[in-house]
């Protein structure tokens, strides 16, 4: 996600690939890729997963869709530099985009399906784009109160008690509701399993602070503070990063769901 700067912080692209490296492996292990697959990656970001999939689907292809033009530009540039030719990227909202019907043999998403304005419509649209029997495999966040990175960052930046957490990233946290959405959209064999991995924010505390500044929740919290308060909040944030720093970098606990379903 690309965030606007706050408190003098310049806008830039957040590095989800670094943050979610452990979840990338868990999602990858759940895929059964074939050389002829035609894959849709929903919320592809800078396209790491899309490129990895295309590298296996050598006789097929991979399409990554996202709403961020900056991330898609980076995805295309990296793909061109690495010589991956059976991959392409398109700016599209998967909720309403007119995908070719019954076209894809697999749909995947690494934390890219929680932000739909109408998830029922979105999953129905994704379902129409899949061939009968095609799987949908995604990882989504559990509730915010199960995310150490959320509670710790908010605690550091709050000036007068706990700040309200933007719930959009956790909109699919209830497994029963998610199962119901997928079933109503025409999916079967819905299975939801807990996956718990730490997420990464850089090699040291300063890098950790720098890593989370582009996040909306960090920007929103800093925007509510005055100049003096901002400086103290950033000092508290650095202390939190230091408390979570070990020999291999800054890590925070997190909890997600691995969701599989069949069209």
Tab-separated table of C-alpha atoms in Angstrom:
chain	number	residue	atom	x	y	z
A	1	UNK	CA	0.000	0.000	0.000
A	2	UNK	CA	1.222	3.489	-0.824
A	3	UNK	CA	0.686	5.953	1.984
A	4	UNK	CA	0.754	9.727	2.025
A	5	UNK	CA	3.341	11.274	4.285
A	6	UNK	CA	2.477	12.670	7.706
A	7	UNK	CA	4.481	14.642	10.232
A	8	UNK	CA	7.094	15.414	7.608
A	9	UNK	CA	7.393	11.792	6.503
A	10	UNK	CA	7.689	11.421	2.702
A	11	UNK	CA	5.310	9.068	0.922
A	12	UNK	CA	6.762	5.779	-0.289
A	13	UNK	CA	5.907	2.130	-0.901
A	14	UNK	CA	5.703	-0.110	2.138
A	15	UNK	CA	7.798	-3.270	1.793
A	16	UNK	CA	5.231	-6.024	2.233
A	17	UNK	CA	7.581	-8.600	0.732
A	18	UNK	CA	10.038	-8.151	3.597
A	19	UNK	CA	7.308	-7.922	6.252
A	20	UNK	CA	5.440	-11.037	5.118
A	21	UNK	CA	8.343	-13.288	4.123
A	22	UNK	CA	7.314	-16.055	6.542
A	23	UNK	CA	3.687	-16.014	5.340
A	24	UNK	CA	4.874	-16.153	1.740
A	25	UNK	CA	6.344	-19.565	2.506
A	26	UNK	CA	3.188	-20.771	4.251
A	27	UNK	CA	0.995	-19.716	1.325
A	28	UNK	CA	3.414	-21.225	-1.175
A	29	UNK	CA	3.343	-24.563	0.637
A	30	UNK	CA	-0.455	-24.676	0.247
A	31	UNK	CA	-0.347	-24.291	-3.536
A	32	UNK	CA	-0.377	-27.175	-5.982
A	33	UNK	CA	1.021	-25.415	-9.022
A	34	UNK	CA	1.206	-26.998	-12.445
A	35	UNK	CA	3.158	-25.883	-15.524
A	36	UNK	CA	-0.075	-25.174	-17.448
A	37	UNK	CA	-1.787	-23.106	-14.746
A	38	UNK	CA	-3.306	-19.719	-15.475
A	39	UNK	CA	-3.114	-17.849	-12.178
A	40	UNK	CA	-4.823	-14.742	-10.793
A	41	UNK	CA	-2.989	-12.986	-7.936
A	42	UNK	CA	-5.352	-10.639	-6.072
A	43	UNK	CA	-3.727	-7.631	-4.407
A	44	UNK	CA	-0.353	-8.506	-5.916
A	45	UNK	CA	1.566	-5.453	-4.654
A	46	UNK	CA	5.025	-5.393	-6.201
A	47	UNK	CA	4.477	-8.862	-7.641
A	48	UNK	CA	6.876	-11.153	-5.812
A	49	UNK	CA	4.317	-13.935	-5.425
A	50	UNK	CA	3.030	-13.417	-8.970
A	51	UNK	CA	6.532	-13.808	-10.410
A	52	UNK	CA	7.236	-16.886	-8.282
A	53	UNK	CA	4.031	-18.500	-9.517
A	54	UNK	CA	4.842	-17.630	-13.136
A	55	UNK	CA	8.203	-19.307	-12.702
A	56	UNK	CA	6.425	-22.616	-12.076
A	57	UNK	CA	3.557	-22.130	-14.546
A	58	UNK	CA	6.028	-22.058	-17.419
A	59	UNK	CA	3.469	-23.129	-20.042
A	60	UNK	CA	0.776	-20.961	-18.472
A	61	UNK	CA	0.747	-17.423	-17.140
A	62	UNK	CA	0.145	-15.259	-14.089
A	63	UNK	CA	-1.831	-12.024	-13.815
A	64	UNK	CA	-1.321	-9.772	-10.809
A	65	UNK	CA	-3.957	-7.138	-10.036
A	66	UNK	CA	-3.739	-4.289	-7.547
A	67	UNK	CA	-5.141	-0.769	-7.149
A	68	UNK	CA	-1.755	0.869	-6.466
A	69	UNK	CA	-0.144	2.281	-9.632
A	70	UNK	CA	3.158	2.829	-7.823
A	71	UNK	CA	3.364	-0.789	-6.706
A	72	UNK	CA	2.376	-2.036	-10.152
A	73	UNK	CA	5.049	0.102	-11.774
A	74	UNK	CA	7.622	-1.488	-9.496
A	75	UNK	CA	6.208	-4.950	-10.208
A	76	UNK	CA	6.559	-4.432	-13.963
A	77	UNK	CA	10.073	-3.052	-13.622
A	78	UNK	CA	11.290	-5.962	-11.493
A	79	UNK	CA	9.683	-8.483	-13.834
A	80	UNK	CA	11.380	-6.921	-16.847
A	81	UNK	CA	14.725	-6.864	-15.037
A	82	UNK	CA	14.441	-10.513	-14.016
A	83	UNK	CA	13.269	-11.710	-17.433
A	84	UNK	CA	9.925	-13.200	-16.342
A	85	UNK	CA	7.898	-13.091	-19.551
A	86	UNK	CA	4.713	-15.032	-18.732
A	87	UNK	CA	3.547	-12.532	-16.127
A	88	UNK	CA	1.647	-9.282	-16.439
A	89	UNK	CA	0.191	-6.730	-14.071
A	90	UNK	CA	-2.983	-4.714	-14.318
A	91	UNK	CA	-4.474	-1.950	-12.210
A	92	UNK	CA	-7.849	-3.366	-11.239
A	93	UNK	CA	-10.291	-3.693	-8.373
A	94	UNK	CA	-10.992	-7.420	-8.257
A	95	UNK	CA	-14.468	-6.696	-6.865
A	96	UNK	CA	-15.718	-5.254	-10.143
A	97	UNK	CA	-13.074	-5.898	-12.796
A	98	UNK	CA	-14.461	-7.697	-15.904
A	99	UNK	CA	-12.169	-10.717	-15.842
A	100	UNK	CA	-12.700	-13.215	-18.663
A	101	UNK	CA	-15.214	-15.780	-17.391
A	102	UNK	CA	-14.027	-19.267	-16.386
A	103	UNK	CA	-10.490	-18.348	-17.380
A	104	UNK	CA	-8.153	-18.948	-14.428
A	105	UNK	CA	-7.183	-22.328	-13.031
A	106	UNK	CA	-6.040	-20.883	-9.684
A	107	UNK	CA	-6.602	-17.694	-7.675
A	108	UNK	CA	-4.262	-16.660	-4.872
A	109	UNK	CA	-3.921	-13.751	-2.478
A	110	UNK	CA	-1.395	-12.797	0.168
A	111	UNK	CA	-3.374	-10.464	2.444
A	112	UNK	CA	-5.055	-8.790	-0.525
A	113	UNK	CA	-8.745	-9.670	-0.106
A	114	UNK	CA	-9.642	-7.878	3.147
A	115	UNK	CA	-10.192	-4.412	1.682
A	116	UNK	CA	-13.173	-4.952	-0.620
A	117	UNK	CA	-16.065	-2.523	-0.145
A	118	UNK	CA	-18.440	-5.427	-0.798
A	119	UNK	CA	-16.704	-8.765	-0.152
A	120	UNK	CA	-19.741	-10.783	-1.235
A	121	UNK	CA	-19.683	-9.109	-4.646
A	122	UNK	CA	-15.912	-9.427	-4.827
A	123	UNK	CA	-15.765	-13.161	-4.153
A	124	UNK	CA	-18.617	-13.741	-6.584
A	125	UNK	CA	-16.700	-11.839	-9.260
A	126	UNK	CA	-13.514	-13.798	-8.532
A	127	UNK	CA	-15.502	-17.022	-8.655
A	128	UNK	CA	-16.848	-16.201	-12.105
A	129	UNK	CA	-13.287	-15.723	-13.331
A	130	UNK	CA	-12.287	-19.232	-12.200
A	131	UNK	CA	-12.844	-22.466	-14.070
A	132	UNK	CA	-15.053	-25.037	-12.343
A	133	UNK	CA	-12.939	-26.963	-9.837
A	134	UNK	CA	-10.292	-24.237	-9.604
A	135	UNK	CA	-8.973	-23.462	-6.112
A	136	UNK	CA	-8.807	-20.123	-4.325
A	137	UNK	CA	-5.977	-19.955	-1.769
A	138	UNK	CA	-5.492	-16.900	0.431
A	139	UNK	CA	-4.029	-15.722	3.709
A	140	UNK	CA	-5.930	-13.104	5.715
A	141	UNK	CA	-5.413	-11.489	9.104
A	142	UNK	CA	-7.112	-12.649	12.264
A	143	UNK	CA	-8.568	-9.987	14.607
A	144	UNK	CA	-6.462	-6.911	15.390
A	145	UNK	CA	-6.198	-7.809	19.071
A	146	UNK	CA	-4.254	-10.925	18.055
A	147	UNK	CA	-1.631	-8.877	16.201
A	148	UNK	CA	1.305	-7.836	18.342
A	149	UNK	CA	2.445	-5.418	15.643
A	150	UNK	CA	-0.877	-3.565	15.863
A	151	UNK	CA	-1.105	-3.329	19.649
A	152	UNK	CA	2.546	-2.393	20.131
A	153	UNK	CA	2.690	0.288	17.453
A	154	UNK	CA	-0.574	1.830	18.610
A	155	UNK	CA	0.599	1.789	22.205
A	156	UNK	CA	3.778	3.627	21.244
A	157	UNK	CA	2.031	6.295	19.194
A	158	UNK	CA	-1.092	6.949	21.275
A	159	UNK	CA	-0.977	10.268	23.137
A	160	UNK	CA	-3.958	9.777	25.453
A	161	UNK	CA	-4.920	6.134	25.644
A	162	UNK	CA	-5.483	3.419	23.040
A	163	UNK	CA	-6.222	4.679	19.543
A	164	UNK	CA	-9.020	3.272	17.423
A	165	UNK	CA	-7.743	0.630	15.032
A	166	UNK	CA	-8.727	0.778	11.365
A	167	UNK	CA	-10.611	-2.471	10.947
A	168	UNK	CA	-10.365	-2.802	7.163
A	169	UNK	CA	-7.324	-5.095	7.287
A	170	UNK	CA	-9.228	-7.418	9.656
A	171	UNK	CA	-12.590	-7.464	7.892
A	172	UNK	CA	-12.363	-11.230	7.199
A	173	UNK	CA	-11.108	-12.171	10.662
A	174	UNK	CA	-14.253	-14.108	11.633
A	175	UNK	CA	-13.873	-17.576	10.065
A	176	UNK	CA	-17.612	-18.285	10.127
A	177	UNK	CA	-18.387	-15.057	8.286
A	178	UNK	CA	-15.643	-15.720	5.752
A	179	UNK	CA	-16.927	-19.245	5.179
A	180	UNK	CA	-20.400	-17.840	4.645
A	181	UNK	CA	-19.169	-15.253	2.147
A	182	UNK	CA	-17.301	-17.834	0.103
A	183	UNK	CA	-20.160	-20.322	0.183
A	184	UNK	CA	-22.648	-17.677	-0.939
A	185	UNK	CA	-20.278	-16.767	-3.787
A	186	UNK	CA	-20.408	-20.333	-5.085
A	187	UNK	CA	-17.289	-21.823	-3.505
A	188	UNK	CA	-17.233	-25.262	-1.910
A	189	UNK	CA	-14.842	-27.219	0.317
A	190	UNK	CA	-14.000	-24.111	2.328
A	191	UNK	CA	-11.240	-24.841	4.844
A	192	UNK	CA	-9.724	-22.347	7.273
A	193	UNK	CA	-6.589	-23.094	9.287
A	194	UNK	CA	-4.668	-20.914	11.690
A	195	UNK	CA	-1.159	-19.899	10.674
A	196	UNK	CA	1.043	-17.978	13.071
A	197	UNK	CA	4.276	-16.372	11.947
A	198	UNK	CA	6.326	-13.339	13.026
A	199	UNK	CA	6.510	-10.385	10.668
A	200	UNK	CA	9.722	-8.498	9.907
A	201	UNK	CA	10.484	-4.787	10.156
A	202	UNK	CA	14.169	-4.543	9.370
A	203	UNK	CA	17.622	-5.358	10.760
A	204	UNK	CA	17.661	-2.843	13.652
A	205	UNK	CA	15.390	-0.458	15.607
A	206	UNK	CA	16.021	2.536	13.347
A	207	UNK	CA	15.168	0.450	10.305
A	208	UNK	CA	12.055	-0.783	12.128
A	209	UNK	CA	10.801	2.769	12.688
A	210	UNK	CA	11.562	3.658	9.081
A	211	UNK	CA	9.766	0.524	7.860
A	212	UNK	CA	6.427	1.253	9.565
A	213	UNK	CA	6.231	4.989	8.833
A	214	UNK	CA	4.478	4.449	5.449
A	215	UNK	CA	1.697	2.406	7.108
A	216	UNK	CA	-1.684	4.137	7.283
A	217	UNK	CA	-2.117	3.316	10.963
A	218	UNK	CA	1.233	4.988	11.726
A	219	UNK	CA	0.444	8.013	9.571
A	220	UNK	CA	-3.018	8.432	11.100
A	221	UNK	CA	-1.666	8.246	14.648
A	222	UNK	CA	1.134	10.759	13.960
A	223	UNK	CA	-1.234	13.131	12.182
A	224	UNK	CA	-3.213	13.564	15.404
A	225	UNK	CA	-0.141	14.755	17.333
A	226	UNK	CA	1.510	18.132	17.670
A	227	UNK	CA	5.213	18.614	16.778
A	228	UNK	CA	6.488	18.006	20.312
A	229	UNK	CA	4.213	15.018	20.800
A	230	UNK	CA	5.315	13.575	17.463
A	231	UNK	CA	8.953	13.556	18.501
A	232	UNK	CA	8.158	11.814	21.782
A	233	UNK	CA	5.933	9.289	20.015
A	234	UNK	CA	8.701	8.421	17.569
A	235	UNK	CA	11.074	7.935	20.490
A	236	UNK	CA	8.579	5.525	22.073
A	237	UNK	CA	8.210	3.755	18.744
A	238	UNK	CA	11.958	3.287	18.495
A	239	UNK	CA	11.979	1.846	22.032
A	240	UNK	CA	9.304	-0.654	20.988
A	241	UNK	CA	11.379	-1.639	17.969
A	242	UNK	CA	14.438	-2.071	20.204
A	243	UNK	CA	12.446	-4.322	22.540
A	244	UNK	CA	11.559	-6.556	19.580
A	245	UNK	CA	15.016	-6.585	18.030
A	246	UNK	CA	17.081	-9.766	18.120
A	247	UNK	CA	20.182	-10.950	16.321
A	248	UNK	CA	18.219	-11.455	13.086
A	249	UNK	CA	16.249	-8.197	13.133
A	250	UNK	CA	12.990	-6.706	14.374
A	251	UNK	CA	10.101	-9.175	14.567
A	252	UNK	CA	6.529	-8.954	15.872
A	253	UNK	CA	4.112	-11.793	16.519
A	254	UNK	CA	1.041	-12.096	14.298
A	255	UNK	CA	-1.836	-14.467	13.547
A	256	UNK	CA	-3.541	-15.213	10.252
A	257	UNK	CA	-5.907	-17.630	8.567
A	258	UNK	CA	-4.990	-19.797	5.597
A	259	UNK	CA	-8.188	-20.141	3.584
A	260	UNK	CA	-8.719	-22.621	0.774
A	261	UNK	CA	-11.851	-23.098	-1.296
A	262	UNK	CA	-12.935	-24.612	-4.614
A	263	UNK	CA	-14.935	-22.957	-7.368
